CSV table of C-alpha atoms in Angstrom, one decimal:
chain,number,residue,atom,x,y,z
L,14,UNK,CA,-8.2,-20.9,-25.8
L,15,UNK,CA,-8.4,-23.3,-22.5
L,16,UNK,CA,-6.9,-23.7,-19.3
L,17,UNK,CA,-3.0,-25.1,-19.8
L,18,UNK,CA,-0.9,-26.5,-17.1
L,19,UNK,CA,2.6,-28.2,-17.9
L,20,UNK,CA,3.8,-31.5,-16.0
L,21,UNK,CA,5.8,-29.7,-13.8
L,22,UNK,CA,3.3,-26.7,-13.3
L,23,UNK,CA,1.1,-30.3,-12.1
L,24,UNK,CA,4.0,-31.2,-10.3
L,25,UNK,CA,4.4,-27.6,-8.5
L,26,UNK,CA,0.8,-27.5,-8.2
L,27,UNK,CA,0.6,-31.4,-6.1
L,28,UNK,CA,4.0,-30.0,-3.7
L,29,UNK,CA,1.9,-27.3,-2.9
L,30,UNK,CA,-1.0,-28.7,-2.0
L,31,UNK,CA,0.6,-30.9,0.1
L,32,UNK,CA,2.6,-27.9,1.9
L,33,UNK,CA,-1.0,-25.9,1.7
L,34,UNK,CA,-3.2,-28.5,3.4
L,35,UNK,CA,-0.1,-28.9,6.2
L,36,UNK,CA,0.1,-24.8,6.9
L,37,UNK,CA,-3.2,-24.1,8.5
L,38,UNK,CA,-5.1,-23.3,5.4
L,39,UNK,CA,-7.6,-25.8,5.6
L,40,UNK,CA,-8.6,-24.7,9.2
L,41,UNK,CA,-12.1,-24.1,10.2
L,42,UNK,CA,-13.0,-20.5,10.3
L,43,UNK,CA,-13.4,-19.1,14.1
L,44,UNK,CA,-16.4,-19.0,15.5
L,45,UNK,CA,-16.4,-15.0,15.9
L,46,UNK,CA,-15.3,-12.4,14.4
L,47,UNK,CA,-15.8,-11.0,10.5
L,48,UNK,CA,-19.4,-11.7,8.5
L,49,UNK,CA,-19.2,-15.1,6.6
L,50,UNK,CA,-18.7,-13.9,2.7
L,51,UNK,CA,-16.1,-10.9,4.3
L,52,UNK,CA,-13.1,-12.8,2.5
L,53,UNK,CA,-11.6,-13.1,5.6
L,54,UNK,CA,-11.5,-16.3,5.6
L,55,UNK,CA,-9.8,-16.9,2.5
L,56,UNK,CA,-7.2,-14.1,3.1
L,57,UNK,CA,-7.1,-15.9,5.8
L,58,UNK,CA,-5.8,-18.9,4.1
L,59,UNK,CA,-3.4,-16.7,1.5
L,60,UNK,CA,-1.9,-15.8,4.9
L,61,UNK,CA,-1.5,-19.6,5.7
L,62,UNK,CA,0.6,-19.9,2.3
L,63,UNK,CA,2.3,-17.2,2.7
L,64,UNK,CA,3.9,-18.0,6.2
L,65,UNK,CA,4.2,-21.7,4.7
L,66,UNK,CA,6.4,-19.9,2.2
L,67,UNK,CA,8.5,-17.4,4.5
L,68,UNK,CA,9.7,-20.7,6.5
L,69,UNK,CA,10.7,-22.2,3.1
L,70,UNK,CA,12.5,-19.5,1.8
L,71,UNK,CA,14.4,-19.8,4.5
L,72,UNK,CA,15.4,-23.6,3.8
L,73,UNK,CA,15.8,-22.2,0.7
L,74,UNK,CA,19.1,-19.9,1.9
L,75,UNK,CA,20.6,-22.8,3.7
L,76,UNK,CA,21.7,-23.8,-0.3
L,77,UNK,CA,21.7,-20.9,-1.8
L,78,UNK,CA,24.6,-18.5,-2.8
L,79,UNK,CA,25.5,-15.1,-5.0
L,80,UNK,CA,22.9,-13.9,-6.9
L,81,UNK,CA,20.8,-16.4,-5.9
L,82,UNK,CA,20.8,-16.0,-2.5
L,83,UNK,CA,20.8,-12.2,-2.9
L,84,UNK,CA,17.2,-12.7,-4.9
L,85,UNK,CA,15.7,-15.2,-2.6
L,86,UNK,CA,16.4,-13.2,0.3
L,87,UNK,CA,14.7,-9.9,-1.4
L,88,UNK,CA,11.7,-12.1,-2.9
L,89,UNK,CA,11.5,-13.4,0.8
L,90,UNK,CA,11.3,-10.0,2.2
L,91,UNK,CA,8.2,-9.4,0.3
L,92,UNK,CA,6.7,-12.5,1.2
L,93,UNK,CA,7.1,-11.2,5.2
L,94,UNK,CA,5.8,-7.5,3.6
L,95,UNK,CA,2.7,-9.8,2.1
L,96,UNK,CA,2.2,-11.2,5.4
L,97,UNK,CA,1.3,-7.6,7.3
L,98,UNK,CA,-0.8,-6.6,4.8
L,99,UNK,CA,-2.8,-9.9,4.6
L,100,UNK,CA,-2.6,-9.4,8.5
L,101,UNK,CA,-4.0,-5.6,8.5
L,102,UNK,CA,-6.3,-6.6,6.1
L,103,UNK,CA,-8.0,-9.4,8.5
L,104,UNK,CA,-7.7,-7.0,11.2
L,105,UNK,CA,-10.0,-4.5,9.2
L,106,UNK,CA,-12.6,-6.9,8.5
L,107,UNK,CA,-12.8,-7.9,12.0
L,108,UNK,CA,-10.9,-11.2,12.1
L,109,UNK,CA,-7.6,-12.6,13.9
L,110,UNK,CA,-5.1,-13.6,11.5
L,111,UNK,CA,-3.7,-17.0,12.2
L,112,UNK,CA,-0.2,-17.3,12.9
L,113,UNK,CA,2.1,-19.3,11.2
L,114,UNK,CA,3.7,-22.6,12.7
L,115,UNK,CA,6.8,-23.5,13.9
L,116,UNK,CA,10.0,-23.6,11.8
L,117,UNK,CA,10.2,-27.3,12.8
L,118,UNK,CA,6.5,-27.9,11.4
L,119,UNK,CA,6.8,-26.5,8.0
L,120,UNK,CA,10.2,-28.5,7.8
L,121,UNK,CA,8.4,-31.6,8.4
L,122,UNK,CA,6.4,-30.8,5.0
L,123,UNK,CA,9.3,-29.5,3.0
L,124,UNK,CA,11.4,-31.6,0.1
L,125,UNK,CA,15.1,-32.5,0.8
L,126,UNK,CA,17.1,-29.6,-0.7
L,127,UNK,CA,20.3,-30.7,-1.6
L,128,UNK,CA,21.5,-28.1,-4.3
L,129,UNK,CA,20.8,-25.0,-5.6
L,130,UNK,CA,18.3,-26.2,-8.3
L,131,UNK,CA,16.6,-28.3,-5.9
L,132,UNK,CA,15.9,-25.0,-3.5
L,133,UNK,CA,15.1,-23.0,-6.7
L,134,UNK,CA,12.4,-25.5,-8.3
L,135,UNK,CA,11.1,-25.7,-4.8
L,136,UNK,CA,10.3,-21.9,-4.9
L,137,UNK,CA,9.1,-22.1,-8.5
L,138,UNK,CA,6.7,-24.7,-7.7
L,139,UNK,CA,5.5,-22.0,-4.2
L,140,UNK,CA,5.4,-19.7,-6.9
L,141,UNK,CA,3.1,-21.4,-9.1
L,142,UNK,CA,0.7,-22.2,-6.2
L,143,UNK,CA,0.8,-18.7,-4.8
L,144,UNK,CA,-0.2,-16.4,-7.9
L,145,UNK,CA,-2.7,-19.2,-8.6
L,146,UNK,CA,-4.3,-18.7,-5.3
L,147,UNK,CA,-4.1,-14.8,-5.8
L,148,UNK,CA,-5.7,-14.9,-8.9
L,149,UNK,CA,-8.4,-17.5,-7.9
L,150,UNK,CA,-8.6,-14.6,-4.9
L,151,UNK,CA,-9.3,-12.0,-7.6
L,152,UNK,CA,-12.7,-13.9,-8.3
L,153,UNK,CA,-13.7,-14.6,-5.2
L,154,UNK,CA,-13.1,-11.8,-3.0
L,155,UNK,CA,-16.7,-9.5,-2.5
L,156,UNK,CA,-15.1,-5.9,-2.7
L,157,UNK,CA,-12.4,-4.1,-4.6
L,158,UNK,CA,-10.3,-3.5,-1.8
L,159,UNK,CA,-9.6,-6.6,-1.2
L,160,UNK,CA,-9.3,-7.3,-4.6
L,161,UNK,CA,-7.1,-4.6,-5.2
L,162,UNK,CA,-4.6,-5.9,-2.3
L,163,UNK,CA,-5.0,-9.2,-4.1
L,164,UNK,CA,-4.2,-7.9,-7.3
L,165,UNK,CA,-1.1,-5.7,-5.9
L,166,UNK,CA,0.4,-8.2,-4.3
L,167,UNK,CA,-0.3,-11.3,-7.1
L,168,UNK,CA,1.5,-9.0,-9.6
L,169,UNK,CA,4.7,-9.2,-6.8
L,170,UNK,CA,4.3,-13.0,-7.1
L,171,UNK,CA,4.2,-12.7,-10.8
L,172,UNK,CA,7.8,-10.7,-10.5
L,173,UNK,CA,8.8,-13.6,-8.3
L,174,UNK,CA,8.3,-16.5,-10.3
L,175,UNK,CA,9.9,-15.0,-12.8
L,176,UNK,CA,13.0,-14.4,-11.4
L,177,UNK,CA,13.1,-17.6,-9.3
L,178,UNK,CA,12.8,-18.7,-13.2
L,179,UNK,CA,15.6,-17.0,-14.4
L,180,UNK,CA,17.9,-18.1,-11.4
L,181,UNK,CA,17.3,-21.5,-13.0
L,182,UNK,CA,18.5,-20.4,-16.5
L,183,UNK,CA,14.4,-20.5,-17.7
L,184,UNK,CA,12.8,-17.6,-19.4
L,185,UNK,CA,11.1,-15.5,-17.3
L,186,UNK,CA,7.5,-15.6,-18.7
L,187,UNK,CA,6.7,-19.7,-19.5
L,188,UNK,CA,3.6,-18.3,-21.6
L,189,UNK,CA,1.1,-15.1,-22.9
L,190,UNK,CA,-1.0,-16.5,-19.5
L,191,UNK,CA,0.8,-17.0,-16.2
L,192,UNK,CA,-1.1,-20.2,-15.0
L,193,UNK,CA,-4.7,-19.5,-17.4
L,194,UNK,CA,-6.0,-18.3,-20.4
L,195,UNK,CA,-8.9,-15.6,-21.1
P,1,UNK,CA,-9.6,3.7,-15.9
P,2,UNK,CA,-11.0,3.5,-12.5
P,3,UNK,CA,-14.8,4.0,-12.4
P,4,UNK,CA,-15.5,3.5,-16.6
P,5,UNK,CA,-17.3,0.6,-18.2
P,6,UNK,CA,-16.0,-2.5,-18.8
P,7,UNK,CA,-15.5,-2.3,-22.0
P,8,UNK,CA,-13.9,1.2,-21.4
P,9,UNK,CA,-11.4,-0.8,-19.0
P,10,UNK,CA,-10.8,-2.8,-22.2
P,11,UNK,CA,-10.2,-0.5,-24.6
P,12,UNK,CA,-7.3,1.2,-22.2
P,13,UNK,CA,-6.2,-2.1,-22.0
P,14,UNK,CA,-6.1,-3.3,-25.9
P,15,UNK,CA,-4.3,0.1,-26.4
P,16,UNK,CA,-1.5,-0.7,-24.4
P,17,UNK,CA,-1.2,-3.9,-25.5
P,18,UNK,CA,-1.0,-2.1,-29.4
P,19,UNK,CA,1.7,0.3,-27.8
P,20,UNK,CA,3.7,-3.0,-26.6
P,21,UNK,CA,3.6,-4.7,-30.0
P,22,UNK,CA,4.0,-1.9,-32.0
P,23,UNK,CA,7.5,-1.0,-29.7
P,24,UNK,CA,8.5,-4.8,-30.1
P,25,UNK,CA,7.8,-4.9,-33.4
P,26,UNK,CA,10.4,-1.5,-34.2
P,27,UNK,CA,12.6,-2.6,-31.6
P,28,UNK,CA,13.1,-5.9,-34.1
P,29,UNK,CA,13.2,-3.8,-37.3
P,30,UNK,CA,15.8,-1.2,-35.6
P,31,UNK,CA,17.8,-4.4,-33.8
P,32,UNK,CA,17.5,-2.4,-30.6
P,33,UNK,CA,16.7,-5.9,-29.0
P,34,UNK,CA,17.9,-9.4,-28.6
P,35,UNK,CA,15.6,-11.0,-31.3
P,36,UNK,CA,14.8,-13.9,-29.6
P,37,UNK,CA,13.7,-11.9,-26.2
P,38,UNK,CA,12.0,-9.0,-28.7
P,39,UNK,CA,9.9,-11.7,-30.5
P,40,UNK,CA,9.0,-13.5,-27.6
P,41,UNK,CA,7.6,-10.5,-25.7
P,42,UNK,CA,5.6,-9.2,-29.1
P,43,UNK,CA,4.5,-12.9,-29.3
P,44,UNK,CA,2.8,-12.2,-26.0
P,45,UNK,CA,1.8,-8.6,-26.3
P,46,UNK,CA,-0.5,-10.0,-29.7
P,47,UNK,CA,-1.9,-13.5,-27.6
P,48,UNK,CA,-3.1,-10.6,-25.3
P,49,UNK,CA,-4.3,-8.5,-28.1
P,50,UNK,CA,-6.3,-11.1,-29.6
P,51,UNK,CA,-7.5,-12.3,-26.0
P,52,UNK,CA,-8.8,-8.5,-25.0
P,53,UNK,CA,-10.2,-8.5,-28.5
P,54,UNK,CA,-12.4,-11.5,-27.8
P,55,UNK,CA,-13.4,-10.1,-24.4
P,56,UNK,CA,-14.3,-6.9,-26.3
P,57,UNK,CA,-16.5,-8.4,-29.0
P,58,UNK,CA,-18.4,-10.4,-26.1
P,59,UNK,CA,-19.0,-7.3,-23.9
P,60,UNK,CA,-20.1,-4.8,-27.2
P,61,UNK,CA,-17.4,-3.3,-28.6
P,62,UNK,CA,-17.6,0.6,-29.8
P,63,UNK,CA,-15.0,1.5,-32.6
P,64,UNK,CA,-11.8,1.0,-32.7
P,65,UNK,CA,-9.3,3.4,-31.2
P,66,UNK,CA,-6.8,5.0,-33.2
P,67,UNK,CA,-3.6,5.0,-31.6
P,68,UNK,CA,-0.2,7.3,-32.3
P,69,UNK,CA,3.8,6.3,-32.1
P,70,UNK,CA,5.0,7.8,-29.2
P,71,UNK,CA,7.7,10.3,-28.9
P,72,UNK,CA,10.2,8.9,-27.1
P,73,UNK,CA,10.1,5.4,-29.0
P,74,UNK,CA,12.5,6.5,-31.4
P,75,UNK,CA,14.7,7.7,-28.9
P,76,UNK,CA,14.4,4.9,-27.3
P,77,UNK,CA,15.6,2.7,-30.9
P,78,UNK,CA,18.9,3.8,-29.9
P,79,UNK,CA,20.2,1.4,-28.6
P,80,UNK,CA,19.2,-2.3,-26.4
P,81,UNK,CA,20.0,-0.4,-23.2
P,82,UNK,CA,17.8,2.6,-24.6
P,83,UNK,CA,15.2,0.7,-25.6
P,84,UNK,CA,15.2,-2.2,-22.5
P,85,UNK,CA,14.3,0.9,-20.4
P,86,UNK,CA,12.0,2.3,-22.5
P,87,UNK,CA,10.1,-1.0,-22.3
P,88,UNK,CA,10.7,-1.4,-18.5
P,89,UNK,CA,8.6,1.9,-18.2
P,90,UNK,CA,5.8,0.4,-21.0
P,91,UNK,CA,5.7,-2.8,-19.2
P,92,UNK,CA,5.1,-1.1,-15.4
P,93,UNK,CA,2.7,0.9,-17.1
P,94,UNK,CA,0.9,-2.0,-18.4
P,95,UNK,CA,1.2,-4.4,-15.2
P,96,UNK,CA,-0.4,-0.9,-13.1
P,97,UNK,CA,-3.5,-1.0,-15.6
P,98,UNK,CA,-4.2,-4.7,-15.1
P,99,UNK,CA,-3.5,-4.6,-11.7
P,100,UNK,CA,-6.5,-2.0,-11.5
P,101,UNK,CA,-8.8,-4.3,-14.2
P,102,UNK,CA,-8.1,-7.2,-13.0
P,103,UNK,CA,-9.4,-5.8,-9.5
P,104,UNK,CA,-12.0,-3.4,-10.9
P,105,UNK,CA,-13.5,-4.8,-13.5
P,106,UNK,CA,-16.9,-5.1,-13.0
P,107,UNK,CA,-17.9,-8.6,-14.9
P,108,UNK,CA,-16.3,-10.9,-12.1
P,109,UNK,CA,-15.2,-14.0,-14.8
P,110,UNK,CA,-12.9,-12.0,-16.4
P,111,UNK,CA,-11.0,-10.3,-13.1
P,112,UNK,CA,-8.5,-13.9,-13.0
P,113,UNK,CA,-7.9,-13.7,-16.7
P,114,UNK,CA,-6.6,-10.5,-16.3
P,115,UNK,CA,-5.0,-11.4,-13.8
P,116,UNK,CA,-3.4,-13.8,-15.8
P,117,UNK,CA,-2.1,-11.6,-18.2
P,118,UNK,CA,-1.0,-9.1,-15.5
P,119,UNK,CA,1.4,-11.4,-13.7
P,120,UNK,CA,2.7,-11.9,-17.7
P,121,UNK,CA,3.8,-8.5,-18.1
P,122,UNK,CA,5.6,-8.6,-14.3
P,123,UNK,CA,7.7,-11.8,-15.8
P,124,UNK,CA,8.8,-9.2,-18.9
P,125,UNK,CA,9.6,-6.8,-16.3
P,126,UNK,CA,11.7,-9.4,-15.0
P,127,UNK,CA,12.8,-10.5,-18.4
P,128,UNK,CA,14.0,-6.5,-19.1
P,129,UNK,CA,15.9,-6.6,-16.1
P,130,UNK,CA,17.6,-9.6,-16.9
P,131,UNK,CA,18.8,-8.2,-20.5
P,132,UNK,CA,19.9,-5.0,-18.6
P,133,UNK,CA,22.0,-7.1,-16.5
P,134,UNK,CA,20.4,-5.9,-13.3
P,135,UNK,CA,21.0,-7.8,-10.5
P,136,UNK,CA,18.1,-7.2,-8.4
P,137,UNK,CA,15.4,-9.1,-10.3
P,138,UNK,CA,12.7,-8.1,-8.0
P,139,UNK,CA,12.1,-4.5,-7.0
């Protein structure tokens, strides 16, 4: 069984990039701080994505109304709960979390959201690139702390692609394998 | 499962996953869910099966364990509200232990896999929301 990705999941996957490369994630690492290998560094680029996607969500509301609005908002509360841990979890490992950009910045990157479904396949494709980038995390992070943070908080954005799914009149689960195979 | 073998971590998990079919499957037979959501969530409960089956014949499988109907399943058969919850609580139970494999797990190529899977049982969490008509898809 191999590695599947739909044309949309490509789709999702090429917006996101974009947005990822635009919200700090591809900075170098500072010059102080945690041991190379620590996984600071790439928690420190989850931490990129998710302020990337706190700013969007909130694009996101400017279109959104009823239950979808209702959903967004409480999937974008995580994302600001994902945020302080990703933070705490720098902290403990030595390093200085970057901070997000300015509202104007990450606007800059974003699509045009006319209508609802345009706000809604916007977070579906964040939601893609985020439990990707979790569970790419999973592999790569040296100890199970971290991984177990990792873990905690990709099964959240499992929960949240689902129901941005929903919102859009898709099933929840689009396979056996969110975004890979075993 | 914290602290056992790998393929210990993979037999809790191919239990669960038997637990989840075999609710699915008499949720069908006892139309005490939509059939459509019922047969999609059993289709994914067995892809896992068969996946942790693989995993488990790489990594030196022991025998098979044998597994009992649970209790409260047939109370659950009640009704799709009975039941829906009933699953809710299977479904937690099962995103919980891959949460903990997927982060535990001591051979490293198989923590995103699991992964994988986990973040599928949170979308039937979602899914089992949805059919109870809960608003609040996240929690």
């Amino acid at each position: 069984m191999g590695l599947f990705l739909t044309r949309r999941e490509a789709l999702g996957g090429a917006t996101a990039a974009l947005l990822l490369a635009s919200c700090g994630g591809g900075d170098p690492p500072p010059s102080t701080g945690p041991r190379p290998g620590s996984g600071a560094a790439l928690l420190g680029s989850l931490l990129a994505l998710e302020h990337a996607v706190v700013a969007a969500y909130a694009t996101c509301e400017e279109v959104l109304s009823g239950d979808a609005l209702r959903n967004t908002r409480a999937i974008a509360e995580q994302e600001r709960e994902h945020v302080t841990r990703l933070q705490e979890l720098i902290r403990d490992l030595g390093g200085d979390p970057p901070s997000g950009r300015s509202a104007d910045e990450y606007a800059r990157t974003f699509p045009r959201l006319r209508e609802p479904g345009d706000a809604l396949a916007f977070a579906e494709d964040l939601e893609q690139r985020q439990v990707r980038a979790y569970l790419e995390a999973l592999a790569e992070l040296p100890d199970l702390r971290l991984r177990s943070a990792a873990a905690g908080i990709g099964a959240e954005e499992g929960a949240q692609l689902a129901a941005v799914r929903v919102l859009q009149g898709l099933p929840a689960a689009q396979g056996p394998f969110v975004t890979g195979a075993l | 499962m914290a602290g056992g073998s790998d393929v210990d971590v993979l037999e809790d998990l191919l239990a669960l996953e038997n637990r989840l079919i075999s609710a699915y499957e008499a949720a069908l037979r006892r139309d005490a869910i939509d059939v459509a959501l019922g047969e999609l969530l059993r289709n994914h409960e067995r892809e896992h099966a068969r996946a942790i089956e693989e995993a488990l014949r790489h990594a030196g499988r022991r025998s098979p364990r044998a597994s009992v109907p649970a209790p409260e399943l047939t109370a659950a058969l009640r009704s799709h509200e009975s039941f829906a919850r009933y699953a809710l609580h299977l479904e937690a139970e099962a995103l919980g232990s891959y949460s903990e494999a997927a982060a535990g797990i001591r051979n490293p190529r198989l923590r995103q896999p699991l992964g994988s899977i986990m973040a599928c049982e949170a979308a039937h969490e979602v899914a089992l929301r949805e059919a109870l008509g809960e608003r609040s898809l996240v929690d």
